[in-house]
Tab-separated table of C-alpha atoms in Angstrom:
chain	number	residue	atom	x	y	z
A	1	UNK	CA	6.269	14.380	-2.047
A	2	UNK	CA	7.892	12.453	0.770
A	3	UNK	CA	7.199	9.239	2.270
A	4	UNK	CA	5.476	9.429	5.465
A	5	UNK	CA	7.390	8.926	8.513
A	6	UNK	CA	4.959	5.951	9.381
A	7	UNK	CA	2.575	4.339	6.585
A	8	UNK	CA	-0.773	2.933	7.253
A	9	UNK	CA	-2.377	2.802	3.705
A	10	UNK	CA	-6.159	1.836	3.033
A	11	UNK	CA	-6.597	-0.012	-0.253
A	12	UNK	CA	-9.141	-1.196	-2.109
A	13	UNK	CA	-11.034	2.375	-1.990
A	14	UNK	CA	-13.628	3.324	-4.777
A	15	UNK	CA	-15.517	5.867	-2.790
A	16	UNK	CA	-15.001	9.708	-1.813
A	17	UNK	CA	-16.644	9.120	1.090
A	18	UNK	CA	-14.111	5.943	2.373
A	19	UNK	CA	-11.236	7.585	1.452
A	20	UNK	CA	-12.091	10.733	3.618
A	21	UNK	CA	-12.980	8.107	6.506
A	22	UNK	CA	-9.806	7.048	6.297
A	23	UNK	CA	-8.004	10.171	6.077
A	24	UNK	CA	-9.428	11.894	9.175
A	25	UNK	CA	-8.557	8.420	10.837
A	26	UNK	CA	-5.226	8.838	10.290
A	27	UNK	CA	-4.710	6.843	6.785
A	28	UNK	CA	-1.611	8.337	5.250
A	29	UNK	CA	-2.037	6.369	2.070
A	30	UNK	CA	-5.274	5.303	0.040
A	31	UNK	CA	-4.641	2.286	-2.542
A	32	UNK	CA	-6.932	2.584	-5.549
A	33	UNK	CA	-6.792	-0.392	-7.774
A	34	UNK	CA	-6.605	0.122	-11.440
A	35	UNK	CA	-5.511	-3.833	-12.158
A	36	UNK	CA	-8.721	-5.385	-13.689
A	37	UNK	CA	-10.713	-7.046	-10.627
A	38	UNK	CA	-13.475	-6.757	-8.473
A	39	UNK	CA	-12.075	-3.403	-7.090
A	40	UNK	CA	-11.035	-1.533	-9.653
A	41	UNK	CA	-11.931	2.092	-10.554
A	42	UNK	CA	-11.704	4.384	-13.816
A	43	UNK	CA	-9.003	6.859	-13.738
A	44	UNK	CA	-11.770	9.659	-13.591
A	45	UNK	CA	-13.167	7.786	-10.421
A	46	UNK	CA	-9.139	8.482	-8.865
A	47	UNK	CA	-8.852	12.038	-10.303
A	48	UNK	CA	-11.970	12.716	-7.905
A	49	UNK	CA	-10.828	10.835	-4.961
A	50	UNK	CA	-7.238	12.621	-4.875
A	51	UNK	CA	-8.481	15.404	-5.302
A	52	UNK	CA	-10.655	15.739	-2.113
A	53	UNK	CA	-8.024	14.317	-0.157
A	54	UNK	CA	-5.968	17.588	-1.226
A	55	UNK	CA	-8.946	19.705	-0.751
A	56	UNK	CA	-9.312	18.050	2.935
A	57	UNK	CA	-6.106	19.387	3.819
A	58	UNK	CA	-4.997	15.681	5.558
A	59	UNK	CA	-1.564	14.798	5.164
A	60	UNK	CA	-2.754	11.451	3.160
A	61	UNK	CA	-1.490	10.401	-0.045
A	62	UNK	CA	-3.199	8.706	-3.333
A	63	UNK	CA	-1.789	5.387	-4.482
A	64	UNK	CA	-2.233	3.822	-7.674
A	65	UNK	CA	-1.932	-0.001	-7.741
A	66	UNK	CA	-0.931	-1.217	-11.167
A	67	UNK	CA	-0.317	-5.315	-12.494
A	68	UNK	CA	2.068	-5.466	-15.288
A	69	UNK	CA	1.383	-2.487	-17.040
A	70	UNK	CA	3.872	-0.580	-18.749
A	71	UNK	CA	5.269	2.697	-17.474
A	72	UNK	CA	4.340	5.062	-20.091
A	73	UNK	CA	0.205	3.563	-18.992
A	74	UNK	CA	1.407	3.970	-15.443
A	75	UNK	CA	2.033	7.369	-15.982
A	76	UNK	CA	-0.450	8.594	-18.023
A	77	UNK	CA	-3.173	7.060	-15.831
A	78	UNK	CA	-1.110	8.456	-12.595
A	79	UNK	CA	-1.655	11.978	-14.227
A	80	UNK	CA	-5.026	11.383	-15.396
A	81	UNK	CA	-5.985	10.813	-11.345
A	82	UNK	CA	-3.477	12.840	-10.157
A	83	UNK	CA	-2.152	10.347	-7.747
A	84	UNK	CA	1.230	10.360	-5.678
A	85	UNK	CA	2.577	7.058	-5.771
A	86	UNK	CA	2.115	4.396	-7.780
A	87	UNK	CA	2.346	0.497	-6.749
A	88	UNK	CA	3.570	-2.402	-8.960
A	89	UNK	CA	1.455	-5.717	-7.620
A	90	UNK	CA	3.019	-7.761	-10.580
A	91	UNK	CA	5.898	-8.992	-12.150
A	92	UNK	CA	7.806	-5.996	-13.192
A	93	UNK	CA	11.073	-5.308	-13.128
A	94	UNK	CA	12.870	-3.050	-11.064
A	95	UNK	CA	14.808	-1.128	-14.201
A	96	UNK	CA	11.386	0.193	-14.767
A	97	UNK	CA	11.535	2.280	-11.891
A	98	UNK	CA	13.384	4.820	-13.979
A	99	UNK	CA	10.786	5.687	-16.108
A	100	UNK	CA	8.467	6.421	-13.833
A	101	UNK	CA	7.616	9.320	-13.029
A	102	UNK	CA	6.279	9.517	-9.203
A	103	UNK	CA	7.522	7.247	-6.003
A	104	UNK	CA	7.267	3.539	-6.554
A	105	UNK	CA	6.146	1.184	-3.454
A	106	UNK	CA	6.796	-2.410	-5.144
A	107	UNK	CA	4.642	-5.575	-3.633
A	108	UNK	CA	7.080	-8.775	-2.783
A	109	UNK	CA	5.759	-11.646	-1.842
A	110	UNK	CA	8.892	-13.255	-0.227
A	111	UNK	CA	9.886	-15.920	-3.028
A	112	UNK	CA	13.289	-15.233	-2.838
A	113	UNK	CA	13.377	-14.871	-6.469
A	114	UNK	CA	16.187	-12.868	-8.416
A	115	UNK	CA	13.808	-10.332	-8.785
A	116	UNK	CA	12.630	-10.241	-5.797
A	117	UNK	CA	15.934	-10.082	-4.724
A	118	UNK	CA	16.722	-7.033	-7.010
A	119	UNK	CA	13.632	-4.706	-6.054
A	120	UNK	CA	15.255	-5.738	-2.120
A	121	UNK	CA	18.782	-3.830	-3.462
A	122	UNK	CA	16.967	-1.106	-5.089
A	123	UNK	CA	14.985	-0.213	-2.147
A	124	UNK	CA	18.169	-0.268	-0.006
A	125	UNK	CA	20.432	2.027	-2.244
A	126	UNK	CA	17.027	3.938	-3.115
A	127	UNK	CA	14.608	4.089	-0.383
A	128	UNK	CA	13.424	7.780	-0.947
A	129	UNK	CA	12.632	6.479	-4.410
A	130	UNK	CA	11.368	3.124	-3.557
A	131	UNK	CA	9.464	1.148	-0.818
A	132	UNK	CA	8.719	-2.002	-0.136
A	133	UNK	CA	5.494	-4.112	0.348
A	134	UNK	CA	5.527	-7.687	1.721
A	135	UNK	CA	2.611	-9.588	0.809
A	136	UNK	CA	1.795	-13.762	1.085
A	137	UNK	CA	2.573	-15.994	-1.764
A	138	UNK	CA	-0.572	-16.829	-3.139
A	139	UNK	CA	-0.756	-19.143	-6.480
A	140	UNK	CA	-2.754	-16.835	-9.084
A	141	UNK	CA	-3.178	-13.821	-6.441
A	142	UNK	CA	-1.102	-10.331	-6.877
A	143	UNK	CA	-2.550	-9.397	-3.556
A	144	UNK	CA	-6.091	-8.617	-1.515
A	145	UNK	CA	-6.483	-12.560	-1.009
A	146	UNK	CA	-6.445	-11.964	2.692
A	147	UNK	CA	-3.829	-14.585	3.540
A	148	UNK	CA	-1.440	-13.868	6.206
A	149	UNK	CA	2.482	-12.954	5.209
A	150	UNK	CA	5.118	-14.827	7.030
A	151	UNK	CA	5.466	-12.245	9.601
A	152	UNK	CA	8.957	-13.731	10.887
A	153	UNK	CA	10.956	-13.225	7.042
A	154	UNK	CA	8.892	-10.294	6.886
A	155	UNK	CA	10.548	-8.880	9.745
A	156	UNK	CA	14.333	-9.681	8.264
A	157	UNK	CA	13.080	-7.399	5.443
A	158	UNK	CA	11.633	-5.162	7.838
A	159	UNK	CA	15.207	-4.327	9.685
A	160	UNK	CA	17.305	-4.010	6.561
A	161	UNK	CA	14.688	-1.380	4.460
A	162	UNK	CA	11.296	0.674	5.190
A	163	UNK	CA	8.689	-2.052	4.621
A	164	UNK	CA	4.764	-1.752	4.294
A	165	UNK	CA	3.605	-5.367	5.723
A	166	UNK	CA	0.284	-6.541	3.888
A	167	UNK	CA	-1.554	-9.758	3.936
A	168	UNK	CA	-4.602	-10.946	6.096
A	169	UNK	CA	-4.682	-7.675	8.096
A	170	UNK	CA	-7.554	-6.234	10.513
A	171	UNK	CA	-8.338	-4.876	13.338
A	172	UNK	CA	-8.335	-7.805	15.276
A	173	UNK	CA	-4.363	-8.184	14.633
A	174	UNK	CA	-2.826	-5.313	12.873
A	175	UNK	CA	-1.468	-4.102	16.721
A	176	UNK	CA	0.179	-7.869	17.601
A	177	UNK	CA	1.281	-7.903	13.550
A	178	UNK	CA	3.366	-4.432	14.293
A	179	UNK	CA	4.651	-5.727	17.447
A	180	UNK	CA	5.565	-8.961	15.526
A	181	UNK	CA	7.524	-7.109	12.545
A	182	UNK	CA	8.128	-3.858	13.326
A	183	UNK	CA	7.204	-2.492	9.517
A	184	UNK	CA	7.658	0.598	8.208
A	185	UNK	CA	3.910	0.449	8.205
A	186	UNK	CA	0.696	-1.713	7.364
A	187	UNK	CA	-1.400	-2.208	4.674
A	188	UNK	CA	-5.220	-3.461	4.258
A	189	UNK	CA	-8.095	-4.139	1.724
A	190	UNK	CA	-9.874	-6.969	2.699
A	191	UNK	CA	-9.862	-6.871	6.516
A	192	UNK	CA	-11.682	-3.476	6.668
A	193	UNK	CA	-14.427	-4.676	4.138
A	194	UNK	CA	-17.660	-6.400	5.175
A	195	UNK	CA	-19.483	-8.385	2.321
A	196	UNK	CA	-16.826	-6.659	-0.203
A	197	UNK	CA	-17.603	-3.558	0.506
A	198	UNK	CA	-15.356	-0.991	2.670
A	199	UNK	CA	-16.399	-0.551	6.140
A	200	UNK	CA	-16.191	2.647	8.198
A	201	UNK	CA	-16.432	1.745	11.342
A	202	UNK	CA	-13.451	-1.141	10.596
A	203	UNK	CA	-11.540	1.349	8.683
A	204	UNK	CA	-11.194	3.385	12.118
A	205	UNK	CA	-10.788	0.762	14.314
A	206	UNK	CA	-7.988	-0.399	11.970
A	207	UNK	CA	-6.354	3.081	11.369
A	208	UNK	CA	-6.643	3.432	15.309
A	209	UNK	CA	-4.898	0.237	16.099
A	210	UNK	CA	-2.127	0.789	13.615
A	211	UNK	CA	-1.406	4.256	14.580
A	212	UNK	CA	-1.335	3.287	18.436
A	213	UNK	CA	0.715	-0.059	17.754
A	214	UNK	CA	3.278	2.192	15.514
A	215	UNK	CA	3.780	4.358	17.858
A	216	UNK	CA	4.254	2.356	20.544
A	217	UNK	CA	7.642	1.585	18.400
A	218	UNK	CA	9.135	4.685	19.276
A	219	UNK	CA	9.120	4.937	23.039
């Protein structure tokens, strides 16, 4: 596959039925957390959900979001769910980007760190390969904590390589956070949930924000 021209990616999802909301929205990704936590699903659970994205016949792609697994797990649970991309929320390094075996989209969270600072070069000499995600620094957190990024270095990251801003999302600000950063595209989990479960009706007021706010950035 190829990365979508713009990317606004639902994650969090453990139902069918959300991640088809979503889709017809306009979603073009769908996160599905297999990290241990509140969210995550069983690679069976995934394996359903991609597949009736394909059957829907939406240009929307499945994303598996990993914490410091290896990549022989990576891929053998990306097969087992038949997802598209897979996401790397934790500490990895960016070498292991060559053995994996589907497009990587790898979550920063704007420490400035030598790693950090590595995954930045790989997704410049690589970006049909590899994407980026900014997220907030959170002590303990690799990401959903609903805490806002710091839009302004997000944007510096922004202009140099395709970047998916995260962090604190919803509808209420994803169209002023586009304007702010100008990302590749935007992610969410939290802000479209109410009582930590995924909302409909917020999922399409988000997805309709986002796509109206992104393309606002091409007139």
């Amino acid at each position: 596959m190829h990365w979508p021209e713009q990317a606004i990616k639902i994650c969090g999802v453990r139902t069918v039925e959300h991640a088809l909301v979503a889709a017809h929205a306009g979603a073009t990704l769908i996160g599905m957390i297999f990290a241990p936590g509140r969210r995550q699903i069983s690679p069976a659970l995934g394996h359903s959900i991609s597949a009736a994205l394909r059957a829907a016949g939406v240009p929307t792609h499945s994303v598996g979001v990993f914490v410091n697994e290896s990549a022989a797990t990576i891929n053998t649970i990306a097969a087992e769910a038949g997802l598209d991309v897979v996401q790397l929320s934790g500490d990895e390094p960016a070498d292991i980007v060559a053995d994996l075996n589907l497009l990587a989209l790898k979550a920063l969270r704007l420490t400035n760190s030598p790693a950090e600072q590595q995954w930045q070069a790989l997704a410049l000499a690589q970006p049909g390969q590899v994407r980026l995600l900014v997220d907030a620094h959170v002590a303990g957190s690799y990401g959903g904590a609903g805490v806002l990024a710091d839009w302004q270095r997000a944007k510096a990251w922004a202009a140099s390589t395709p970047t998916l801003l995260a962090g604190g999302l919803g509808p209420h600000n994803v169209a002023a956070a586009i304007e702010a950063v100008a990302p590749w595209g935007v992610d969410v989990s939290s802000g479209v949930e109410t009582d930590g479960i995924k909302d409909s009706a917020k999922i399409i007021e988000f997805v309709t924000a986002a796509r109206q706010a992104l393309g606002r950035q091409y007139i």
